[in-house]
Short mmCIF file of C-alpha atoms and ligand atoms in Angstrom, two decimals:
data_model
loop_
_atom_site.label_atom_id
_atom_site.label_comp_id
_atom_site.label_asym_id
_atom_site.label_seq_id
_atom_site.Cartn_x
_atom_site.Cartn_y
_atom_site.Cartn_z
CA MET P 1 -60.31 -9.78 -16.23
CA SER P 2 -62.36 -12.83 -15.46
CA VAL P 3 -60.93 -16.24 -13.46
CA ILE P 4 -59.10 -18.77 -15.62
CA TYR P 5 -58.45 -21.23 -13.00
CA LYS P 6 -60.19 -21.60 -9.94
CA ARG P 7 -57.13 -22.75 -7.76
CA VAL P 8 -53.81 -22.24 -9.07
CA SER P 9 -50.81 -24.31 -6.77
CA LEU P 10 -47.34 -22.77 -6.86
CA ILE P 11 -44.53 -25.16 -5.76
CA GLY P 12 -41.33 -22.99 -4.77
CA LEU P 13 -41.96 -19.67 -3.74
CA GLY P 14 -39.18 -17.26 -5.12
CA LEU P 15 -38.71 -14.72 -7.74
CA ILE P 16 -41.07 -16.25 -10.37
CA ALA P 17 -43.85 -17.75 -8.20
CA GLY P 18 -43.77 -14.51 -5.85
CA SER P 19 -44.48 -12.30 -9.42
CA MET P 20 -47.17 -14.83 -10.86
CA ALA P 21 -48.97 -14.41 -7.79
CA LEU P 22 -48.55 -10.93 -8.05
CA ALA P 23 -49.71 -10.52 -11.44
CA MET P 24 -52.55 -13.28 -11.02
CA ARG P 25 -53.77 -11.23 -8.64
CA ARG P 26 -53.54 -7.80 -10.03
CA ALA P 27 -56.03 -9.20 -13.08
CA GLY P 28 -58.06 -11.52 -10.85
CA LEU P 29 -56.92 -14.49 -13.09
CA ALA P 30 -57.35 -16.98 -9.74
CA GLY P 31 -59.93 -18.16 -7.47
CA GLU P 32 -57.46 -19.47 -4.96
CA ILE P 33 -53.79 -19.53 -4.75
CA THR P 34 -51.92 -21.94 -2.92
CA GLY P 35 -48.12 -22.29 -2.30
CA TYR P 36 -45.50 -24.66 -1.12
CA ALA P 37 -41.72 -24.04 -0.57
CA ARG P 38 -39.11 -26.60 0.77
CA SER P 39 -37.73 -24.38 3.58
CA ALA P 40 -40.16 -23.05 6.47
CA GLU P 41 -38.32 -20.13 6.61
CA THR P 42 -39.36 -19.39 3.14
CA ARG P 43 -42.97 -20.51 3.76
CA ASP P 44 -42.72 -18.12 6.92
CA THR P 45 -41.94 -15.10 4.91
CA ALA P 46 -44.35 -16.37 2.24
CA ARG P 47 -47.08 -16.26 4.98
CA GLU P 48 -45.84 -13.13 6.59
CA ILE P 49 -46.21 -11.15 3.29
CA GLY P 50 -49.33 -12.22 2.04
CA LEU P 51 -47.97 -13.98 -1.03
CA CYS P 52 -50.84 -16.59 -1.42
CA ASP P 53 -54.04 -17.12 0.05
CA ARG P 54 -52.78 -20.35 1.68
CA ILE P 55 -49.29 -21.67 2.38
CA CYS P 56 -49.24 -25.42 2.98
CA ASP P 57 -46.41 -27.47 4.79
CA SER P 58 -46.23 -30.00 1.96
CA ALA P 59 -46.14 -29.78 -2.04
CA ALA P 60 -49.07 -32.67 -2.11
CA GLU P 61 -51.14 -30.37 0.03
CA ALA P 62 -50.68 -27.46 -1.83
CA ALA P 63 -51.40 -29.35 -5.30
CA LYS P 64 -54.49 -31.32 -3.67
CA ASP P 65 -57.56 -30.03 -5.75
CA ALA P 66 -55.61 -27.51 -7.90
CA ASP P 67 -56.80 -26.90 -11.51
CA LEU P 68 -53.40 -25.60 -12.54
CA VAL P 69 -50.00 -26.72 -10.34
CA VAL P 70 -47.14 -24.84 -11.75
CA LEU P 71 -43.52 -25.88 -10.74
CA CYS P 72 -41.20 -22.94 -9.86
CA VAL P 73 -38.01 -24.34 -8.07
CA PRO P 74 -34.81 -24.66 -9.71
CA VAL P 75 -34.77 -27.19 -12.62
CA GLY P 76 -32.77 -30.09 -10.86
CA ALA P 77 -35.52 -30.39 -8.13
CA MET P 78 -38.63 -30.42 -10.98
CA GLU P 79 -38.58 -34.36 -10.45
CA ALA P 80 -38.69 -34.80 -6.89
CA VAL P 81 -41.52 -32.17 -6.59
CA ALA P 82 -43.49 -33.98 -9.80
CA ARG P 83 -43.07 -37.03 -7.64
CA ASP P 84 -44.46 -35.89 -4.74
CA ILE P 85 -47.45 -34.23 -6.37
CA ALA P 86 -48.30 -37.39 -9.02
CA PRO P 87 -50.86 -39.16 -6.15
CA VAL P 88 -53.18 -36.25 -5.47
CA LEU P 89 -53.47 -34.27 -8.85
CA LYS P 90 -57.02 -34.31 -10.08
CA PRO P 91 -58.09 -35.35 -13.53
CA GLY P 92 -58.41 -32.28 -16.07
CA ALA P 93 -55.52 -30.73 -13.86
CA THR P 94 -52.74 -28.91 -15.60
CA VAL P 95 -49.25 -29.37 -14.55
CA SER P 96 -46.73 -26.41 -15.96
CA ASP P 97 -43.59 -25.40 -14.75
CA VAL P 98 -41.05 -21.92 -15.30
CA GLY P 99 -37.85 -23.67 -15.56
CA SER P 100 -35.55 -22.14 -18.02
CA VAL P 101 -34.29 -25.45 -19.60
CA LYS P 102 -36.71 -27.65 -21.17
CA ARG P 103 -35.74 -30.61 -22.51
CA THR P 104 -34.32 -32.16 -19.22
CA VAL P 105 -37.18 -31.15 -17.54
CA ILE P 106 -39.75 -32.56 -19.81
CA GLU P 107 -37.85 -36.15 -19.59
CA ALA P 108 -37.91 -35.74 -15.46
CA VAL P 109 -41.54 -34.42 -14.97
CA SER P 110 -43.61 -36.46 -17.82
CA PRO P 111 -43.06 -39.99 -16.15
CA HIS P 112 -44.89 -38.74 -13.17
CA ILE P 113 -47.77 -37.09 -14.64
CA PRO P 114 -50.82 -39.35 -14.22
CA ASP P 115 -53.00 -40.29 -17.47
CA GLY P 116 -55.98 -37.77 -17.24
CA VAL P 117 -53.46 -34.79 -16.57
CA HIS P 118 -52.27 -32.42 -18.96
CA PHE P 119 -48.53 -30.99 -18.93
CA ILE P 120 -47.34 -28.26 -20.66
CA PRO P 121 -44.05 -26.78 -20.05
CA ALA P 122 -43.43 -22.99 -19.82
CA HIS P 123 -40.64 -20.70 -19.67
CA PRO P 124 -41.20 -16.83 -18.80
CA LEU P 125 -38.24 -14.95 -20.29
CA ALA P 126 -38.18 -12.40 -17.69
CA GLY P 127 -36.39 -12.21 -14.35
CA THR P 128 -34.20 -10.47 -12.27
CA GLU P 129 -30.61 -11.23 -10.23
CA HIS P 130 -32.79 -11.49 -7.24
CA SER P 131 -34.03 -14.77 -6.13
CA GLY P 132 -36.72 -15.51 -2.76
CA PRO P 133 -40.39 -14.54 -2.01
CA ARG P 134 -39.59 -10.89 -1.34
CA SER P 135 -38.17 -10.29 -4.54
CA GLY P 136 -41.34 -11.00 -6.83
CA PHE P 137 -43.37 -8.07 -8.31
CA ALA P 138 -46.59 -8.06 -10.43
CA GLU P 139 -44.86 -6.15 -13.56
CA LEU P 140 -42.24 -8.92 -13.99
CA PHE P 141 -43.78 -10.25 -16.86
CA ASP P 142 -45.28 -7.34 -18.73
CA ASN P 143 -44.03 -7.10 -22.43
CA ARG P 144 -42.35 -10.19 -22.00
CA PHE P 145 -42.34 -13.49 -23.92
CA CYS P 146 -43.70 -16.29 -22.35
CA ILE P 147 -42.74 -19.89 -24.23
CA LEU P 148 -45.13 -22.68 -23.95
CA VAL P 149 -43.36 -26.24 -25.11
CA PRO P 150 -46.83 -28.25 -25.39
CA GLN P 151 -46.45 -32.26 -25.45
CA PRO P 152 -47.23 -33.87 -28.94
CA ASP P 153 -50.30 -35.03 -27.11
CA SER P 154 -51.23 -31.91 -25.39
CA ASP P 155 -54.67 -31.20 -25.26
CA ARG P 156 -55.52 -27.82 -27.25
CA ALA P 157 -57.78 -26.25 -24.82
CA ALA P 158 -55.67 -26.79 -21.88
CA VAL P 159 -52.95 -25.36 -23.82
CA ASP P 160 -55.35 -22.26 -24.45
CA SER P 161 -56.18 -21.78 -21.00
CA LEU P 162 -52.38 -21.75 -19.94
CA ALA P 163 -51.46 -19.12 -22.76
CA ALA P 164 -54.59 -17.09 -21.58
CA LEU P 165 -53.20 -16.98 -17.74
CA TRP P 166 -49.85 -15.92 -19.22
CA ARG P 167 -51.26 -13.39 -21.17
CA GLY P 168 -53.58 -12.16 -18.43
CA MET P 169 -50.11 -11.56 -16.42
CA GLY P 170 -49.08 -9.39 -18.93
CA ALA P 171 -47.02 -11.75 -21.41
CA ASN P 172 -46.73 -12.32 -24.95
CA VAL P 173 -47.05 -15.83 -25.51
CA ASP P 174 -45.22 -18.18 -28.16
CA GLU P 175 -44.94 -21.85 -28.88
CA MET P 176 -41.77 -23.70 -29.39
CA ASP P 177 -40.02 -27.19 -29.45
CA ALA P 178 -38.33 -28.11 -26.33
CA ASP P 179 -34.59 -28.40 -28.01
CA HIS P 180 -34.93 -25.48 -30.19
CA HIS P 181 -36.07 -23.39 -27.06
CA ASP P 182 -32.81 -24.69 -25.10
CA LEU P 183 -30.71 -23.74 -28.11
CA VAL P 184 -32.02 -20.61 -28.47
CA LEU P 185 -31.76 -19.83 -24.39
CA ALA P 186 -28.13 -21.00 -24.60
CA VAL P 187 -27.37 -18.19 -26.71
CA THR P 188 -29.49 -15.64 -25.43
CA SER P 189 -29.38 -16.30 -21.75
CA HIS P 190 -27.29 -19.05 -20.59
CA THR P 191 -24.04 -18.51 -21.72
CA PRO P 192 -24.20 -14.81 -21.07
CA HIS P 193 -24.78 -16.01 -17.48
CA LEU P 194 -21.51 -17.79 -17.68
CA ILE P 195 -19.39 -14.96 -19.08
CA ALA P 196 -20.63 -12.43 -16.63
CA TYR P 197 -19.79 -14.96 -13.76
CA THR P 198 -16.61 -15.37 -15.29
CA MET P 199 -15.93 -11.94 -15.54
CA VAL P 200 -16.33 -11.24 -12.12
CA GLY P 201 -14.10 -13.94 -11.34
CA VAL P 202 -11.28 -12.45 -13.21
CA ALA P 203 -12.15 -9.19 -11.59
CA ASP P 204 -11.82 -10.57 -8.14
CA ASP P 205 -8.28 -12.56 -9.35
CA LEU P 206 -7.13 -9.16 -10.28
CA ARG P 207 -8.26 -7.40 -6.83
CA ARG P 208 -5.51 -9.04 -5.06
CA VAL P 209 -2.87 -7.11 -7.90
CA THR P 210 -4.99 -4.33 -8.08
CA ASP P 211 -5.64 -3.85 -4.46
CA SER P 212 -9.65 -3.75 -4.39
CA GLU P 213 -9.15 -0.76 -7.15
CA VAL P 214 -11.58 -3.23 -9.64
CA ILE P 215 -14.52 -3.17 -7.46
CA LYS P 216 -14.06 0.14 -5.99
CA TYR P 217 -14.33 2.11 -9.14
CA SER P 218 -16.21 -0.54 -11.21
CA ALA P 219 -17.33 1.28 -14.22
CA ALA P 220 -20.79 1.45 -15.98
CA GLY P 221 -19.55 -1.11 -18.34
CA PHE P 222 -18.58 -3.68 -15.84
CA ARG P 223 -21.91 -2.91 -13.66
CA ASP P 224 -24.01 -3.30 -16.79
CA PHE P 225 -22.47 -6.09 -17.68
CA THR P 226 -22.04 -8.20 -14.57
CA ARG P 227 -25.46 -7.68 -13.03
CA ILE P 228 -26.70 -11.11 -13.76
CA ALA P 229 -23.59 -12.46 -12.09
CA ALA P 230 -25.53 -11.75 -8.60
CA SER P 231 -28.11 -14.51 -9.40
CA ASP P 232 -28.82 -17.74 -7.61
CA PRO P 233 -26.07 -20.07 -7.89
CA THR P 234 -28.43 -23.21 -7.21
CA MET P 235 -30.85 -22.01 -9.89
CA TRP P 236 -27.43 -21.67 -12.30
CA ARG P 237 -25.63 -24.60 -11.45
CA ASP P 238 -28.68 -26.70 -12.20
CA VAL P 239 -29.34 -24.53 -15.76
CA PHE P 240 -25.70 -25.54 -16.99
CA LEU P 241 -26.09 -29.08 -15.73
CA ASN P 242 -29.34 -29.49 -17.62
CA ASN P 243 -28.73 -27.93 -20.89
CA LYS P 244 -24.88 -29.03 -21.25
CA ASP P 245 -24.69 -29.94 -25.13
CA ALA P 246 -26.00 -26.48 -26.19
CA THR P 247 -24.37 -24.68 -23.63
CA LEU P 248 -21.08 -25.90 -24.76
CA GLU P 249 -22.04 -25.45 -28.42
CA ILE P 250 -22.74 -21.94 -28.05
CA LEU P 251 -19.30 -21.69 -25.54
CA GLY P 252 -17.28 -22.90 -28.49
CA ARG P 253 -18.44 -20.51 -30.95
CA PHE P 254 -17.90 -17.63 -28.33
CA THR P 255 -14.42 -18.82 -27.48
CA GLU P 256 -13.50 -19.13 -31.33
CA GLU P 257 -14.75 -15.49 -32.15
CA LEU P 258 -12.96 -14.25 -28.87
CA PHE P 259 -9.58 -15.85 -30.02
CA ALA P 260 -10.17 -14.01 -33.44
CA LEU P 261 -10.58 -10.63 -31.79
CA GLN P 262 -7.70 -11.60 -29.45
CA ARG P 263 -5.11 -11.89 -32.54
CA ALA P 264 -6.34 -8.73 -34.00
CA ILE P 265 -5.73 -6.91 -30.98
CA ARG P 266 -2.44 -8.58 -30.78
CA GLN P 267 -1.55 -7.91 -34.51
CA GLY P 268 -2.88 -4.39 -34.14
CA ASP P 269 -5.24 -5.32 -37.25
CA GLY P 270 -7.65 -2.18 -36.47
CA ASP P 271 -9.81 -2.93 -39.35
CA HIS P 272 -10.95 -6.32 -38.11
CA LEU P 273 -12.02 -4.44 -34.82
CA PHE P 274 -13.80 -1.86 -36.51
CA ASP P 275 -15.63 -4.23 -39.11
CA TYR P 276 -16.80 -6.62 -36.16
CA PHE P 277 -17.50 -3.95 -33.70
CA THR P 278 -19.69 -2.25 -36.53
CA HIS P 279 -21.54 -5.39 -37.29
CA THR P 280 -22.17 -6.42 -33.95
CA ARG P 281 -23.56 -2.47 -33.31
CA ALA P 282 -26.15 -2.56 -36.02
CA ILE P 283 -27.35 -6.12 -34.70
CA ARG P 284 -27.96 -4.64 -30.96
CA ARG P 285 -29.50 -1.82 -32.49
CA GLY P 286 -31.63 -3.86 -34.80
CA ILE P 287 -32.92 -5.49 -31.36
CA ILE P 288 -33.81 -2.51 -29.99
CA ASP P 289 -35.40 -1.05 -33.07
CA ALA P 290 -37.29 -4.04 -33.58
CA GLY P 291 -38.86 -3.65 -30.36
CA GLN P 292 -37.35 -6.38 -28.62
CA ASP P 293 -35.51 -4.99 -25.77
CA THR P 294 -37.99 -3.74 -23.27
CA ASP P 295 -35.28 -2.78 -20.77
CA ALA P 296 -33.46 -0.04 -23.28
CA PRO P 297 -33.92 3.44 -22.45
CA ASP P 298 -35.36 3.89 -25.95
CA PHE P 299 -37.47 1.24 -26.25
CA GLY P 300 -40.45 3.48 -25.78
CA ARG P 301 -39.19 5.71 -28.62
CA ALA P 302 -38.64 2.96 -30.89
CA LYS P 303 -42.28 1.93 -30.40
CA ALA P 304 -43.38 5.24 -30.87
CA GLN P 305 -41.34 5.66 -33.97
CA LYS P 306 -42.99 2.20 -35.44
CA GLY P 307 -46.40 3.55 -35.07
N1 NAD X 401 -34.70 -15.97 -11.91
C1 NAD X 401 -34.80 -15.97 -13.32
O1 NAD X 401 -34.68 -14.78 -13.80
C2 NAD X 401 -35.88 -16.90 -13.61
C3 NAD X 401 -36.64 -16.60 -14.93
C4 NAD X 401 -37.32 -17.42 -15.69
C5 NAD X 401 -37.27 -18.67 -15.25
N2 NAD X 401 -36.68 -18.89 -14.06
C6 NAD X 401 -36.91 -20.47 -13.35
O2 NAD X 401 -37.85 -20.27 -12.43
C7 NAD X 401 -37.37 -21.43 -11.32
C8 NAD X 401 -37.28 -20.61 -10.09
O3 NAD X 401 -36.60 -19.74 -10.31
P1 NAD X 401 -36.98 -18.12 -9.15
O4 NAD X 401 -35.57 -17.43 -9.73
O5 NAD X 401 -38.06 -17.98 -9.16
O6 NAD X 401 -35.80 -19.22 -7.96
P2 NAD X 401 -35.89 -18.74 -6.73
O7 NAD X 401 -34.35 -18.89 -5.86
O8 NAD X 401 -36.41 -17.23 -6.27
O9 NAD X 401 -37.16 -19.72 -6.11
C9 NAD X 401 -37.14 -20.83 -6.04
C10 NAD X 401 -37.67 -21.60 -4.67
O10 NAD X 401 -37.67 -23.05 -4.82
C11 NAD X 401 -37.87 -23.50 -3.39
N3 NAD X 401 -37.06 -24.80 -3.73
C12 NAD X 401 -36.08 -25.62 -4.12
N4 NAD X 401 -35.95 -26.50 -3.87
C13 NAD X 401 -37.18 -26.80 -3.71
C14 NAD X 401 -37.91 -28.37 -3.63
N5 NAD X 401 -37.36 -29.63 -3.49
N6 NAD X 401 -39.03 -28.51 -3.51
C15 NAD X 401 -39.65 -27.02 -2.74
N7 NAD X 401 -39.34 -25.90 -3.07
C16 NAD X 401 -37.86 -25.73 -3.59
C17 NAD X 401 -37.03 -22.49 -2.75
O11 NAD X 401 -36.72 -22.56 -1.53
C18 NAD X 401 -37.40 -21.01 -3.37
O12 NAD X 401 -38.27 -20.77 -2.61
C19 NAD X 401 -36.24 -22.15 -11.89
O13 NAD X 401 -36.65 -23.17 -12.52
C20 NAD X 401 -35.77 -21.14 -12.88
O14 NAD X 401 -34.71 -21.78 -13.81
C21 NAD X 401 -35.75 -18.14 -13.48
O1 PRE X 402 -32.72 -10.15 -16.17
C1 PRE X 402 -32.06 -11.11 -15.72
O2 PRE X 402 -31.75 -10.92 -14.54
C2 PRE X 402 -32.32 -12.48 -16.14
O3 PRE X 402 -31.39 -13.08 -16.05
C3 PRE X 402 -33.33 -13.07 -16.76
C4 PRE X 402 -33.36 -14.19 -17.30
C5 PRE X 402 -32.57 -13.96 -18.74
O4 PRE X 402 -31.23 -14.73 -19.09
O5 PRE X 402 -32.99 -13.12 -19.56
C6 PRE X 402 -32.54 -15.37 -16.79
C7 PRE X 402 -33.25 -16.75 -16.57
C8 PRE X 402 -34.53 -16.93 -17.39
O6 PRE X 402 -34.46 -18.15 -17.65
C9 PRE X 402 -35.38 -15.87 -18.20
C10 PRE X 402 -34.51 -14.55 -18.38
#
């Protein structure tokens, strides 16, 4: 593959930026990659592991002369970074981000983007529960979606270049409107994280009663279900503060369903439980058969069956 951007600047050097740097290198998509993170410790680690070609001591220094600047910081830090880099952005450059929420990031960043600079928000639907510059890996985006959220006045050629970069990093690219993105992600990512965090809190509460057995004997179900509760607290605090309405809407629906199941258990309504689980199993299996669950053990088989 050939170089898409001569100079790419990554601001915030954690899981996503680290994975982007490695994925861009794997395919030779960037001429030079510069990076900046707020803490000196993170910058030192990034230098030590050679994450970028150059690690700078300010966001502005990293963004200067860049053809693409990608904001890879927690959602609540996007505006401050945009303000810092605005004066050095060169005409024709593209600014993008990887934030898990889109509407508030657009509202916070857009006012700082100078005329002649393209702002194209994005969100790779790929991650792990790990964070920091050592957690990145080149394959993170392979076969995952990256959602681009072009703005009404976005330049098509600039959008196409960013899409080509994400495809080059292994992702499938789709476009979406910001509000739709935030609602979809509230269902598929944000509310599940909240529920996983809560379940670990419940287990911790019970620990006092069960004398540590909950943690010691944590069964596969608990482990599978709560892996994501080990995720970064700053990132997830910012996600919930910034996707408030959609998350509260989905949480309300979730609570209603949970109450219905709670009543069925109390009333011994086995038919209700059986029907509900039959329905939801079919939906979950449908996701695998449609080839959308790249983590599922039978993903390869499902894909092969489809030819
Ligand atoms: N982790 C995931 O699964 C995942 C997936 C897709 C998108 N995202 C989004 O990507 C972004 C980064 O997430 P991550 O998982 O890479 O986080 P991370 O914690 O691994 O890395 C974040 C980095 O940003 C730096 N940082 C924080 N505030 C900063 C500031 N004001 N200026 C400069 N640097 C700053 C931190 O020091 C750290 O290096 C977030 O917006 C998150 O919502 C995360
Ligand atoms: O697999 C995980 O650990 C993730 O939480 C990744 C995950 C997700 O919910 O799917 C988390 C947040 C994102 O913005 C995108 C991806």
